[in-house]
Short mmCIF file of C-alpha atoms in Angstrom, two decimals:
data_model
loop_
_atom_site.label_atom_id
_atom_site.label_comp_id
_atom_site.label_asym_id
_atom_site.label_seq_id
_atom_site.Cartn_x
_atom_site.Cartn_y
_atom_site.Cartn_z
CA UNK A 259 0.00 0.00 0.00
CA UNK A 260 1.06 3.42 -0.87
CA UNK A 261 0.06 6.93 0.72
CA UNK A 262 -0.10 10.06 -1.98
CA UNK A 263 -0.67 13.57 -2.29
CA UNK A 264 -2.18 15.03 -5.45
CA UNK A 265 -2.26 19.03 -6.12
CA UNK A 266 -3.86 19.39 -9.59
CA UNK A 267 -4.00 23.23 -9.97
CA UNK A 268 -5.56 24.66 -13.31
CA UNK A 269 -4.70 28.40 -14.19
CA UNK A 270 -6.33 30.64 -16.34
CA UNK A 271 -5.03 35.03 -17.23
CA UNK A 272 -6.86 37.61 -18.97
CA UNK A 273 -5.89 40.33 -20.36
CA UNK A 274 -8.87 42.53 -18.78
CA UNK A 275 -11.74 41.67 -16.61
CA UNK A 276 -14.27 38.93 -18.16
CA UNK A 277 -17.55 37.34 -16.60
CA UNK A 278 -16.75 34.06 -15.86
CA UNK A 279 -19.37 31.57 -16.52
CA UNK A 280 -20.50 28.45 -14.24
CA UNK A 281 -17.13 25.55 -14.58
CA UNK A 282 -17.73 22.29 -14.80
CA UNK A 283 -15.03 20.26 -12.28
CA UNK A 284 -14.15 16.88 -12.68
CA UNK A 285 -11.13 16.16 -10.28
CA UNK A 286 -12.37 13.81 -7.11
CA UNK A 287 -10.24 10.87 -7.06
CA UNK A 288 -13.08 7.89 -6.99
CA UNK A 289 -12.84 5.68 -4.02
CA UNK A 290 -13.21 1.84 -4.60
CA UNK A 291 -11.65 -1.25 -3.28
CA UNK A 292 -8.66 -0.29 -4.15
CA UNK A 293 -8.42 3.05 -3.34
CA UNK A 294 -9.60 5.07 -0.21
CA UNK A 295 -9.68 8.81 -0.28
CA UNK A 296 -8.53 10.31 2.86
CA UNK A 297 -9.17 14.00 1.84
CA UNK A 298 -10.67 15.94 -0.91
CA UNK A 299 -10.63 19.85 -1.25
CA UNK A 300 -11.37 22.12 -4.19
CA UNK A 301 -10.61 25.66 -3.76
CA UNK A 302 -11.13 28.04 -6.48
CA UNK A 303 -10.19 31.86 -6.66
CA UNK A 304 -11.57 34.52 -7.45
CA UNK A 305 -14.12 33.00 -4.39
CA UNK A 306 -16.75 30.58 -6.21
CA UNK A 307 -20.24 28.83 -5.15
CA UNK A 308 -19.40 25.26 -5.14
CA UNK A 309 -22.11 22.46 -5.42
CA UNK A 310 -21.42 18.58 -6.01
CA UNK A 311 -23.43 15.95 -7.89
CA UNK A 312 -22.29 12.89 -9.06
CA UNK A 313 -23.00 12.41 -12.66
CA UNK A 314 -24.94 9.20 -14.99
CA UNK A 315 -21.44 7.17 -14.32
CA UNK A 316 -20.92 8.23 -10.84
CA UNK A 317 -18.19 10.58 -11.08
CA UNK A 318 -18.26 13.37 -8.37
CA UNK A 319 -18.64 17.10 -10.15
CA UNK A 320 -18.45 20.20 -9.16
CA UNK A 321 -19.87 22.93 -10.29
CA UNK A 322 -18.16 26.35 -9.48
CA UNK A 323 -20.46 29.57 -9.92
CA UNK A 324 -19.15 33.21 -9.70
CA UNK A 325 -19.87 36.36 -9.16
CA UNK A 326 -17.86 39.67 -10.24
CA UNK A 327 -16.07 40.12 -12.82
CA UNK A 328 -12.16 38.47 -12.77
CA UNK A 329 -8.86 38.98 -14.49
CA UNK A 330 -7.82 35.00 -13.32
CA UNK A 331 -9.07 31.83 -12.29
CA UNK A 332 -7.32 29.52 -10.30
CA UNK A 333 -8.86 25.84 -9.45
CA UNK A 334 -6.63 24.14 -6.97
CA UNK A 335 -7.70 20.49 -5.99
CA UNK A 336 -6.17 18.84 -3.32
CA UNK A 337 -6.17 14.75 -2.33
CA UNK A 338 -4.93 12.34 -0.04
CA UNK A 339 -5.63 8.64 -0.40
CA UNK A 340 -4.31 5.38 0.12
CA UNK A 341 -4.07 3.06 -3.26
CA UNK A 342 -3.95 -0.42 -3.08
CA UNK A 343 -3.74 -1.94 -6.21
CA UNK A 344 -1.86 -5.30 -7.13
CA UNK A 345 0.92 -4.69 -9.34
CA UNK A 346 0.42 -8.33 -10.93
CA UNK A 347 -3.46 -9.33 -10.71
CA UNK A 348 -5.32 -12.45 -11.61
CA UNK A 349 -8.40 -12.04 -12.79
CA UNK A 350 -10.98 -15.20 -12.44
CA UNK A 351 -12.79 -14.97 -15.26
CA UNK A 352 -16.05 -17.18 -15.99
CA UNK A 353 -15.56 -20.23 -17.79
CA UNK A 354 -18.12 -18.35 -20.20
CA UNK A 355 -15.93 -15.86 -21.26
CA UNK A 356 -11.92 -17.87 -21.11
CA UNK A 357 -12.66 -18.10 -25.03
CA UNK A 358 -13.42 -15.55 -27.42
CA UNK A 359 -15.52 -14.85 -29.18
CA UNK A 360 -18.17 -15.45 -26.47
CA UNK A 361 -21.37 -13.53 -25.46
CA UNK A 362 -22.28 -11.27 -22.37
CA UNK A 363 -25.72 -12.22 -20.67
CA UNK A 364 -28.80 -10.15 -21.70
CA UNK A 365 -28.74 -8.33 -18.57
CA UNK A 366 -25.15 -8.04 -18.74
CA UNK A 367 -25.34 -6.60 -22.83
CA UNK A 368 -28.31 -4.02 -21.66
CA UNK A 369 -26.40 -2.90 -18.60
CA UNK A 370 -23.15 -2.08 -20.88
CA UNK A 371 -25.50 -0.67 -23.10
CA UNK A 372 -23.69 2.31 -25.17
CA UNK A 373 -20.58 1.16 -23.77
CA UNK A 374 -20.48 -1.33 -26.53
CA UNK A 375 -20.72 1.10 -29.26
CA UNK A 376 -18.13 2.70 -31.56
CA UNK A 377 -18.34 6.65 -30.97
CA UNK A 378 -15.81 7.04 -34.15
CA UNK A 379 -16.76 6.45 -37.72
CA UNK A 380 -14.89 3.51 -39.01
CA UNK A 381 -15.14 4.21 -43.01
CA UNK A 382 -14.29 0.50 -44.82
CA UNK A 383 -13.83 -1.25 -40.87
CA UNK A 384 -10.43 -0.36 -40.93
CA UNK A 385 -10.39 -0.02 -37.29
CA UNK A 386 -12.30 -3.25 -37.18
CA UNK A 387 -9.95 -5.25 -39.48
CA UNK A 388 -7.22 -3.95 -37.61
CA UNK A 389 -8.31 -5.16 -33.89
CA UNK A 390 -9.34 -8.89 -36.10
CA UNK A 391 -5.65 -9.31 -36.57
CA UNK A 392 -5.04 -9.91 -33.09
CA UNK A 393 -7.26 -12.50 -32.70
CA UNK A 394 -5.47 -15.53 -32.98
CA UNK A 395 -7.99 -18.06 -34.40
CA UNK A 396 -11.50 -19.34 -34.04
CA UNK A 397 -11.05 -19.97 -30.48
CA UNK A 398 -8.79 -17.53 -28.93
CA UNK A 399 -8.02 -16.71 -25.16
CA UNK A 400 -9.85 -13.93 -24.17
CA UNK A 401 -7.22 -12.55 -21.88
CA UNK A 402 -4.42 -13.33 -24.17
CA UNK A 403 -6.44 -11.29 -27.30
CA UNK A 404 -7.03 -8.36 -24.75
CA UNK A 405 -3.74 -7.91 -23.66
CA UNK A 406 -2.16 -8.53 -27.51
CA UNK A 407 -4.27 -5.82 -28.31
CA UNK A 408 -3.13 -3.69 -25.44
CA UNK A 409 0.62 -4.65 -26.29
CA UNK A 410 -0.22 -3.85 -29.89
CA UNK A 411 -1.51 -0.36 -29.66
CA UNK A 412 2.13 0.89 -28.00
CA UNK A 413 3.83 -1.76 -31.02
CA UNK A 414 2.24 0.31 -34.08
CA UNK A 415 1.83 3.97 -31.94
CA UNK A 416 4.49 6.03 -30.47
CA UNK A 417 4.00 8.15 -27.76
CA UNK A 418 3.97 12.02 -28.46
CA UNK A 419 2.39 14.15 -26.14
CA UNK A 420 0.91 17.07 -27.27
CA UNK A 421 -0.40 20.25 -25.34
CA UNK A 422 -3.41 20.94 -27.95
CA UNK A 423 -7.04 19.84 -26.72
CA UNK A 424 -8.87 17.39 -28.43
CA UNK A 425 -8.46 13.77 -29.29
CA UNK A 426 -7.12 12.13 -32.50
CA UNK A 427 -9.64 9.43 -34.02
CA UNK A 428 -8.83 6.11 -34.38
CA UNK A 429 -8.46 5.97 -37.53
CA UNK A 430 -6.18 9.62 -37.64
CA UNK A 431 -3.89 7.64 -35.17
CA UNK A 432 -3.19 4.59 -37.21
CA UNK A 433 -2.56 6.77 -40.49
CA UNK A 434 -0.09 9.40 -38.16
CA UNK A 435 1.38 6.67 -36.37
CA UNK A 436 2.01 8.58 -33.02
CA UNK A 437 -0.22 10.21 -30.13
CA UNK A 438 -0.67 10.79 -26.85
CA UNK A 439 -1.94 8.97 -23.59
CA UNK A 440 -6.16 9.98 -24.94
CA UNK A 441 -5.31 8.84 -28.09
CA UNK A 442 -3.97 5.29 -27.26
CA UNK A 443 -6.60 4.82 -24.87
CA UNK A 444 -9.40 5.77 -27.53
CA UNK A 445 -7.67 3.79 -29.97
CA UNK A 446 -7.40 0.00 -27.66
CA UNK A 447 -11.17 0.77 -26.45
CA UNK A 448 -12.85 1.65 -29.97
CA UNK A 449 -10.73 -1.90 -31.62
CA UNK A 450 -11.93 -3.68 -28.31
CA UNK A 451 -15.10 -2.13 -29.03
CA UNK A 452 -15.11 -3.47 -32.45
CA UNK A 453 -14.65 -6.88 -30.97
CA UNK A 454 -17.98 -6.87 -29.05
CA UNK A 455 -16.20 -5.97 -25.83
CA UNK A 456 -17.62 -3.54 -23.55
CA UNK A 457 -15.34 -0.67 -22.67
CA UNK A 458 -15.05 2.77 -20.99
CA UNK A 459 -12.28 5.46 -20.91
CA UNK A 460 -10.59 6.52 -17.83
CA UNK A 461 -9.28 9.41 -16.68
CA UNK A 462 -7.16 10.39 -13.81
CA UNK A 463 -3.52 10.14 -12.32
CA UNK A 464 -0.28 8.51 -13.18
CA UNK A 465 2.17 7.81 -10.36
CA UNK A 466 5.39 7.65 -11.90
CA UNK A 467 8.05 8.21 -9.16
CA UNK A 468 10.96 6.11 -10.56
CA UNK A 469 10.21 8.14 -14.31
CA UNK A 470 9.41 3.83 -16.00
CA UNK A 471 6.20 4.92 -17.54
CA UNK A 472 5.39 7.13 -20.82
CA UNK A 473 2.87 10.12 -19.96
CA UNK A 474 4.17 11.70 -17.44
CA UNK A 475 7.23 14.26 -17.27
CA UNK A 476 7.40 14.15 -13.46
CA UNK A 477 6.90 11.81 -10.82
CA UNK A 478 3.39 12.10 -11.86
CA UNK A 479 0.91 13.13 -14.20
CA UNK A 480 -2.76 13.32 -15.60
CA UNK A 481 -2.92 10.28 -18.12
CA UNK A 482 -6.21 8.54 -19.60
CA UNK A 483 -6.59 4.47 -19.85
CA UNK A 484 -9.01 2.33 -20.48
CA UNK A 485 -11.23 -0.85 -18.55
CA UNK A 486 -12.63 -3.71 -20.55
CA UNK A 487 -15.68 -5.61 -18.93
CA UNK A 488 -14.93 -8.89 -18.45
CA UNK A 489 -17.63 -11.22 -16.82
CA UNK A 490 -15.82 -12.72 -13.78
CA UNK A 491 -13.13 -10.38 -13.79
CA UNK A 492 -15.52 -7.93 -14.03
CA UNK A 493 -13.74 -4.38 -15.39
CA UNK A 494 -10.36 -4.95 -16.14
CA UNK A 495 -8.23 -1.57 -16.12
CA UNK A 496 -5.79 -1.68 -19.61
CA UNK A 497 -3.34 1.01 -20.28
CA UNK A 498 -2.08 0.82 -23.41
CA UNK A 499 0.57 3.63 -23.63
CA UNK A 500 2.30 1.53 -21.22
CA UNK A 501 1.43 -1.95 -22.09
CA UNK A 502 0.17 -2.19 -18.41
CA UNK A 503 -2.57 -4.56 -16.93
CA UNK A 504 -3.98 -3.39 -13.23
CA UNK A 505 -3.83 -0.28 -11.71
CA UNK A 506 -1.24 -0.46 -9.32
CA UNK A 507 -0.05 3.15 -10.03
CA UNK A 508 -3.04 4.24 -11.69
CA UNK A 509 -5.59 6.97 -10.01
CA UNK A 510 -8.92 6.94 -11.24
CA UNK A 511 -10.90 10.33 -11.52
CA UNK A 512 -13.83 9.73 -13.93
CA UNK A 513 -15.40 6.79 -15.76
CA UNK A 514 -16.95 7.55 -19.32
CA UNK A 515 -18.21 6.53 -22.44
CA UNK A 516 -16.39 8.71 -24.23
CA UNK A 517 -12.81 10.77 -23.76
CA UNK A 518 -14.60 14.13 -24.02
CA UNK A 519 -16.95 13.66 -21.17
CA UNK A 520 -13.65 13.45 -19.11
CA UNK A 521 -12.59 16.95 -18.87
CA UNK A 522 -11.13 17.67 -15.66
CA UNK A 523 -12.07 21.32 -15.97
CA UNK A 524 -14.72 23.10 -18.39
CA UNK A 525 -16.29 26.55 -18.91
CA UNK A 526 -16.51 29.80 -20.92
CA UNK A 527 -16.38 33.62 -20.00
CA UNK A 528 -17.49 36.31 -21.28
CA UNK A 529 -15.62 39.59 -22.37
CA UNK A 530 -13.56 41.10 -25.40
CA UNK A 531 -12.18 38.62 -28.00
CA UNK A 532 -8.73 39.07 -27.42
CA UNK A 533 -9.48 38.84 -23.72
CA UNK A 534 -7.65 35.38 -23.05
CA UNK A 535 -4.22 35.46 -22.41
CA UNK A 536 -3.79 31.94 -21.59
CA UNK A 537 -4.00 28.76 -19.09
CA UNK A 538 -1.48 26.18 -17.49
CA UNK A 539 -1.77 22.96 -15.73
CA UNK A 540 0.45 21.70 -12.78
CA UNK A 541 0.21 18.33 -11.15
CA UNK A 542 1.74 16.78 -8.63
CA UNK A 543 1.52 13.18 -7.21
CA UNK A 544 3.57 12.33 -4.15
CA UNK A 545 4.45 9.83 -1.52
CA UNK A 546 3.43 10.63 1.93
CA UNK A 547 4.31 7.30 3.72
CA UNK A 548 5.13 4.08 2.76
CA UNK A 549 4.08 0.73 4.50
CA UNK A 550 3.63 -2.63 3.47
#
């Protein structure tokens, strides 16, 4: 087990005084069985209304409402928690599912429901055809084809972060051959997608104190993954820009269907055109104490 400290602090300058409209903050660490939160604080400045509301997927928002006019906006979000996560996991899957292709129950297929679905046009089933070449055979492990495909993604991408907003489409990231953390994520869960898997994106922190892991330019970093639902297993936590399985130094933050419902912070403002001067992101993930 491993103790951390997170400071995630989002800055925004103007060049004169704008109306700020309502933000949209996504940046609660999300507690589970392998993580328990300690602490959570938002503070945001200029001083800010703050109500919470978790939204269809469960992920804690805020919502931050001001009054006044402001030349800056400063979000700082604070966290302590303990993570737990096995480095090496077994997963006991349901004889069901050990061979692909199988199928997912009726409840199981209505539950996952849009989580199924492509949310990028695949023009030809490029995308499709791609994922098919790392299955194996008629009968193929389902494990095995998961984490081929996870392997895969980092074998044909590399890694290039990029500072712009947005997210590359699948198919833009197989013809460019590089991208960043979003884009390999979108990438393995669109192909698994296109397998019949049900998958999610994920979006959080990477702890990356010894500097192993792509993503991250400090000891940590915000980085984007992806879970597979497995039945058994249940959701299995793939992250493809570092061919990893398991979370162990993965911190969630939100669960979506889609990369751009994972923004950790969203809004507009109102004032001149030329009003924004610009924004910048700092994160840090730390030890606090370690025990065994």
């Amino acid at each position: 087990m491993i103790s951390l400290r997170i400071h995630h602090r989002t800055t925004y300058r103007y060049h004169q005084p704008v109306w700020l409209g309502p933000h949209r903050l996504m940046l609660r660490p999300r507690e589970s069985r392998d993580l328990r939160l300690i602490s959570s604080e938002v503070t945001v400045s200029p001083p800010a209304v703050v109500s919470w509301a978790h939204d269809v997927f469960g992920n804690a928002v805020a919502t931050a409402v001001f009054q006044g006019m402001a030349d800056h906006l400063v979000i700082d979000s604070f966290a302590e928690l303990e993570l737990n996560a096995v480095a090496w996991p077994l997963f006991d899957i349901d004889p069901s599912a050990m061979v692909y292709p199988f199928r997912y129950s009726n409840d199981e297929w209505t539950d996952l429901g849009a989580l199924t679905a492509q949310q990028y046009v695949d023009p030809g089933g490029r995308l499709r055809d791609w994922a098919r070449g790392f299955v194996r055979g008629v009968s193929t492990d389902t494990l095995a084809l998961l984490k081929d495909l996870n392997a895969g993604v980092a074998s044909w991408i590399s890694y290039q972060s990029r500072d712009d907003e947005g997210t590359q489409s699948p198919n833009q990231t197989l013809d460019r051959g590089w991208g960043s953390c979003r884009d390999f994520a979108v990438l393995f869960i669109e192909a698994a997608r296109s397998l019949g898997f049900g998958a999610r994106i994920v979006s959080g922190y990477l702890y990356n104190p010894d500097m192993a892991y792509l993503g991250s330019s400090g000891a940590g970093s915000t980085h984007a993954w992806a879970e597979v639902f497995v039945p058994g297993a249940g959701w299995i936590t793939f992250d493809p820009t570092n061919r990893g399985v398991g979370g162990s130094n993965l911190i969630p933050v939100a669960l979506t269907r889609d990369i751009r419902q994972t923004m950790p912070v969203s809004g507009s403002f109102v004032g001149m055109t030329d009003a924004f001067q610009g924004m910048s992101v700092e994160v840090s993930v730390m030890p606090t104490t370690l025990t065994g």
